[in-house]
XYZ file of C-alpha atoms in Angstrom:
284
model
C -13.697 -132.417 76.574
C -13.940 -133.917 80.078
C -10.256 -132.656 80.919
C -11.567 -129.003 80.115
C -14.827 -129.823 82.126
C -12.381 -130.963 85.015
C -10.108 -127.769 84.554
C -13.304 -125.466 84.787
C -14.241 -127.273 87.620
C -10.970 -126.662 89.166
C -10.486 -122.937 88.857
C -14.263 -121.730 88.692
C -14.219 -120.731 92.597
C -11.272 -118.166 91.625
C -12.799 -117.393 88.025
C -16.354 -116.697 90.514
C -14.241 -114.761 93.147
C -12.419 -112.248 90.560
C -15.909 -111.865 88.830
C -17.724 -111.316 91.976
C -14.594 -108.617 92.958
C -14.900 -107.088 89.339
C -18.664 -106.355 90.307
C -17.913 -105.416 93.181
C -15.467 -102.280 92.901
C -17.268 -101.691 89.448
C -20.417 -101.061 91.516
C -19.197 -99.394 94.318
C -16.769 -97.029 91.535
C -20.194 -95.997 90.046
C -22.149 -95.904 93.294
C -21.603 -91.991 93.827
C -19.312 -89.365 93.057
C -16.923 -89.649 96.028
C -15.841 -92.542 95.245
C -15.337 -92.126 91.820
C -13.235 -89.066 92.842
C -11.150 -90.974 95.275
C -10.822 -93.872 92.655
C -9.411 -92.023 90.433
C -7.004 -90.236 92.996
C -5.564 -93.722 94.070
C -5.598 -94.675 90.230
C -3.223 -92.025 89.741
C -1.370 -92.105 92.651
C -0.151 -95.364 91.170
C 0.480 -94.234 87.621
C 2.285 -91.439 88.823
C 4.885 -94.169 90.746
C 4.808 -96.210 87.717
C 6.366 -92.948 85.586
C 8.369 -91.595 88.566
C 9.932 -95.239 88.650
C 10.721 -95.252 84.883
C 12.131 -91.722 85.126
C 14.379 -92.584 88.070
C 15.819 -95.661 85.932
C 16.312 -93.294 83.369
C 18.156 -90.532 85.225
C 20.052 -92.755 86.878
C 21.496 -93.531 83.282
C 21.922 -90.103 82.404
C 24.365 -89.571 85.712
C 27.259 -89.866 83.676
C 26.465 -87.585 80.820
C 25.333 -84.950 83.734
C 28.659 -85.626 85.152
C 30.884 -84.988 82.458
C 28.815 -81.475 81.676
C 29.453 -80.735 85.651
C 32.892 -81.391 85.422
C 32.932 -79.251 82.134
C 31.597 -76.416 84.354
C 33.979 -76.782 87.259
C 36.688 -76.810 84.943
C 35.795 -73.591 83.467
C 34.722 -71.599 86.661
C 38.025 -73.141 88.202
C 39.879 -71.137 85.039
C 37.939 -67.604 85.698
C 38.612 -67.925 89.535
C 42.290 -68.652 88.455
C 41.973 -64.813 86.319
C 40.269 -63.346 89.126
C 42.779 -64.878 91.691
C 45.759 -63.299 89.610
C 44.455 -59.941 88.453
C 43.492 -59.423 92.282
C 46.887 -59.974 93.691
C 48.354 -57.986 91.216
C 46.362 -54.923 92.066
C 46.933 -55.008 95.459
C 51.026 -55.613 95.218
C 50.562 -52.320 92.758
C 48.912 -50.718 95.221
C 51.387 -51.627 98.121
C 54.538 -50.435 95.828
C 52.792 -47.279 94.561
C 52.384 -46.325 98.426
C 56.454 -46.461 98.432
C 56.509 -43.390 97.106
C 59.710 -42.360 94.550
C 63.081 -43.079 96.055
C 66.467 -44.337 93.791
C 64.890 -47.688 92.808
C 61.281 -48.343 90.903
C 59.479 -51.526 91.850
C 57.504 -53.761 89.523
C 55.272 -56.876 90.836
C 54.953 -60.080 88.872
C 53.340 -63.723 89.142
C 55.867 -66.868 88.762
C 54.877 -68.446 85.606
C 57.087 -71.064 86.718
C 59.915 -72.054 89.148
C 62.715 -74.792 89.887
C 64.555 -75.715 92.740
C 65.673 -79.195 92.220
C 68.253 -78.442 90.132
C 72.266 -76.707 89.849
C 70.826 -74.585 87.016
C 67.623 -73.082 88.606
C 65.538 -70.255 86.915
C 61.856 -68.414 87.713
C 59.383 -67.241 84.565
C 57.653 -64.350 85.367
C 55.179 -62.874 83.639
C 56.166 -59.375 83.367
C 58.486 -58.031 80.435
C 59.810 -54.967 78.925
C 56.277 -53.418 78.425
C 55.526 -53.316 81.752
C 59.405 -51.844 83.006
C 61.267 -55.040 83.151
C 65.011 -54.898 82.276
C 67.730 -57.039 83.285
C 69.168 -57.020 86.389
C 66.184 -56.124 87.761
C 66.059 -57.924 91.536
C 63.835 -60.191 92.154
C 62.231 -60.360 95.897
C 60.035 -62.377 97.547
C 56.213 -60.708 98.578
C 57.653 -59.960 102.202
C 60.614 -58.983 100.547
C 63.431 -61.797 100.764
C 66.229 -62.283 98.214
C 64.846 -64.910 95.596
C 67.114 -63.897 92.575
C 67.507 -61.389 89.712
C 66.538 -60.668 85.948
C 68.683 -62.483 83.491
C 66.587 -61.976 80.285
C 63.006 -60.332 78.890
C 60.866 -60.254 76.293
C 57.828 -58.139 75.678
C 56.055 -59.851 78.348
C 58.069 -62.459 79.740
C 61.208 -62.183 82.500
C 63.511 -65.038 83.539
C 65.512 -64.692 86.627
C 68.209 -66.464 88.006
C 67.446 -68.284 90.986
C 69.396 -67.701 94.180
C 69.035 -71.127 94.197
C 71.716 -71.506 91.213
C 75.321 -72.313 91.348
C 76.056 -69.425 89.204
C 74.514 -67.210 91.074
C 76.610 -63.930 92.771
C 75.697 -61.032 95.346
C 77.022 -59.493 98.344
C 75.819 -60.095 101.785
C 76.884 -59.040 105.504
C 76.007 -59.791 109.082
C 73.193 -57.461 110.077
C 74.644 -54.455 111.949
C 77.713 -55.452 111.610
C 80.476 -53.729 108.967
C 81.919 -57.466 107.467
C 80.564 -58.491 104.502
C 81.536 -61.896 102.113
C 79.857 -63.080 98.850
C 76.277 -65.026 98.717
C 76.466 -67.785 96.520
C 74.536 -71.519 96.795
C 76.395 -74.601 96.451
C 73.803 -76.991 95.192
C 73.133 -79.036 98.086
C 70.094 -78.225 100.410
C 67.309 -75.438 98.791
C 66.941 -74.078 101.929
C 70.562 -72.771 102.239
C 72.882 -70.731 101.026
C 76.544 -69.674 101.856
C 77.958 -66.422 103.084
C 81.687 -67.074 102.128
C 84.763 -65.027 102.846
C 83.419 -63.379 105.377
C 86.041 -61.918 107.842
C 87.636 -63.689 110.535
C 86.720 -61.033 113.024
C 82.524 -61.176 112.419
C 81.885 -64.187 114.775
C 78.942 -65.156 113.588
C 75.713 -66.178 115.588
C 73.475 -68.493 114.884
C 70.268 -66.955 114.092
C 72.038 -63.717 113.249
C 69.991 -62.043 110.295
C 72.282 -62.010 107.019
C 71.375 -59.084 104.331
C 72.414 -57.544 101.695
C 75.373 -54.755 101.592
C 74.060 -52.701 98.424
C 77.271 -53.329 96.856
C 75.629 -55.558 93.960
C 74.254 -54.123 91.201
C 71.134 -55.985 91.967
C 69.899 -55.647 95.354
C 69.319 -52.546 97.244
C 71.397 -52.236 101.208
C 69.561 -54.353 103.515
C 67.602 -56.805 101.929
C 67.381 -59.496 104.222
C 68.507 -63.107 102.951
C 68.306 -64.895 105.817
C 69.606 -66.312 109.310
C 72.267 -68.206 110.246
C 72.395 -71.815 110.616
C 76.137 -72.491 111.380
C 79.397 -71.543 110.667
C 83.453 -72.577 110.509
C 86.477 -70.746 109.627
C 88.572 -72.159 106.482
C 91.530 -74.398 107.254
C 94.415 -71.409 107.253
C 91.700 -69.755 110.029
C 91.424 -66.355 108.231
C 87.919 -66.268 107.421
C 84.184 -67.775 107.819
C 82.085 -70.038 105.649
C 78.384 -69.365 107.152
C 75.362 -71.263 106.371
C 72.282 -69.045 106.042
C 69.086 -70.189 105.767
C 66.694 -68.325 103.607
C 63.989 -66.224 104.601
C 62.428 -66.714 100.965
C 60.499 -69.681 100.885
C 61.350 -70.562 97.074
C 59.299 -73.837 96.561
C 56.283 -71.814 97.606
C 57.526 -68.633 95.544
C 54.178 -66.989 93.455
C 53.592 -63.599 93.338
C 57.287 -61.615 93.541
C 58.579 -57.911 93.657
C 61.000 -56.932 91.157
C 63.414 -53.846 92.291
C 65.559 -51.636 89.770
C 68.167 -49.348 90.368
C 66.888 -45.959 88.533
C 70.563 -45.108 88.492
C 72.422 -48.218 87.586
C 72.780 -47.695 83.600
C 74.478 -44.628 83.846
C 76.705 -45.859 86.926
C 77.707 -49.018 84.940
C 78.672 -47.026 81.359
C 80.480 -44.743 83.826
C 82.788 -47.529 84.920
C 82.727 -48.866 81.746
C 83.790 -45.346 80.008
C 87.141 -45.384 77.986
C 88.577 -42.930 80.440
C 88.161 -45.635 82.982
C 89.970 -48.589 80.975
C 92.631 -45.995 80.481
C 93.163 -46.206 84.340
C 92.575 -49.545 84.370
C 95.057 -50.016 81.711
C 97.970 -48.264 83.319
C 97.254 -50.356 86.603
């Protein structure tokens, strides 16, 4: 009993103080109206940063469930931007083409699906096929319009084209204004490159002379430009030039395309392959 007489004792200022305080505000709360108003105010001024404490904790929990719905979002406004992106630039190469106007060859525009260059074998998707005009051996230019290959195969609404970065690829190419022409082909080394080979002795070429095409293939139309050229040596018996060109068609970079077809080139090529034409061929 004395120990809780001497523990009293010890604490009963601060026990008198916090009564006394309690009195205090309770009196002055009650004393008019103003304060009660302005007691109450402060009262839940503090509540209010008691919750708004509590509710930052849990947002700040939340973030990563609000992240993942964000990123959901992104993902699918990045998809319709992508749809918007592609139906846009096909309209407008439709438009450019349709101002061509009709002339021998009919022009179709396409989006690379997808594209190599890194390899001896290299091919571009497109996706354009036979419903929209696609056939083979349709050419395939870049957007400024640059050699970048030509049709090898289509479905309804798919195209692959050979690369002109492709070993096996073929077409004919000349200095421009200039009467000597060789054949384009690449020889697997640099993807910026390609050769003019067999080109006459008496071209003497420049560098930075523009190389195009000589509407001999049955791809390309006459003057389609390939590129420039980077270098070039005559063969060891001296009688004509290997020439470096380096291509105007950016094909790393290679999205939207034009596609080109000869209106004509059916009929010429079952001409040449008619019977009456083997007979010559025969008799040669």
């Amino acid at each position: 009993m004395r120990k809780l007489f001497e523990f009293i004792r010890s604490i009963y200022v601060v026990v008198l103080f916090v009564a006394l305080e309690v009195a205090a505000i309770s009196y002055y709360a009650h004393s008019t109206h103003y304060t009660q108003a302005r007691l109450l105010a402060r009262s839940n001024q503090v509540a209010g940063g008691v919750h708004g404490f509590f509710a930052g904790i849990r947002r700040y929990f939340s973030l990563g469930h609000e992240n993942r719905l964000l990123l959901g979002r992104v993902a699918q406004l990045e998809e319709r931007l992508a749809q918007y992106e592609e139906a846009e630039t096909n309209a407008r190469l439709d438009s450019y083409m349709q101002d061509i106007g009709e002339s021998k060859y009919r022009f179709v525009t396409a989006s690379v699906v997808a594209n190599t260059v890194n390899r001896a074998q290299n091919l571009i998707t497109l996706n354009r096929g036979r419903q929209d005009g696609v056939v083979e051996e349709m050419a395939v230019l870049s957007p400024d319009g640059a050699m970048a290959g030509y049709v090898v195969d289509c479905t309804e609404r798919y195209a692959v084209a050979m690369s002109v970065l492709n070993t096996s690829f073929r077409a004919s190419g000349k200095l421009a204004d200039a009467e000597y022409y060789g054949s384009i082909y690449w020889d697997g080394l640099d993807q910026n490159v390609v050769i003019l080979g067999e080109l006459s002795k008496y071209a003497d070429p420049k560098p930075g002379q523009e190389v195009v095409t000589t509407g001999f293939s049955q791809y390309f139309p006459a003057d389609v430009l390939i590129g420039w050229v980077e270098s070039a040596s005559l063969n060891e018996t001296r009688t004509a030039y290997t020439v470096r060109v380096r291509l105007a068609a950016e094909m790393s970079r290679l999205n939207e395309v034009v596609l080109v077809g000869n209106r004509d080139f059916y009929e010429i090529r079952n001409l040449q392959q008619s019977e009456q034409i083997e007979q010559h061929t025969r008799n040669d």
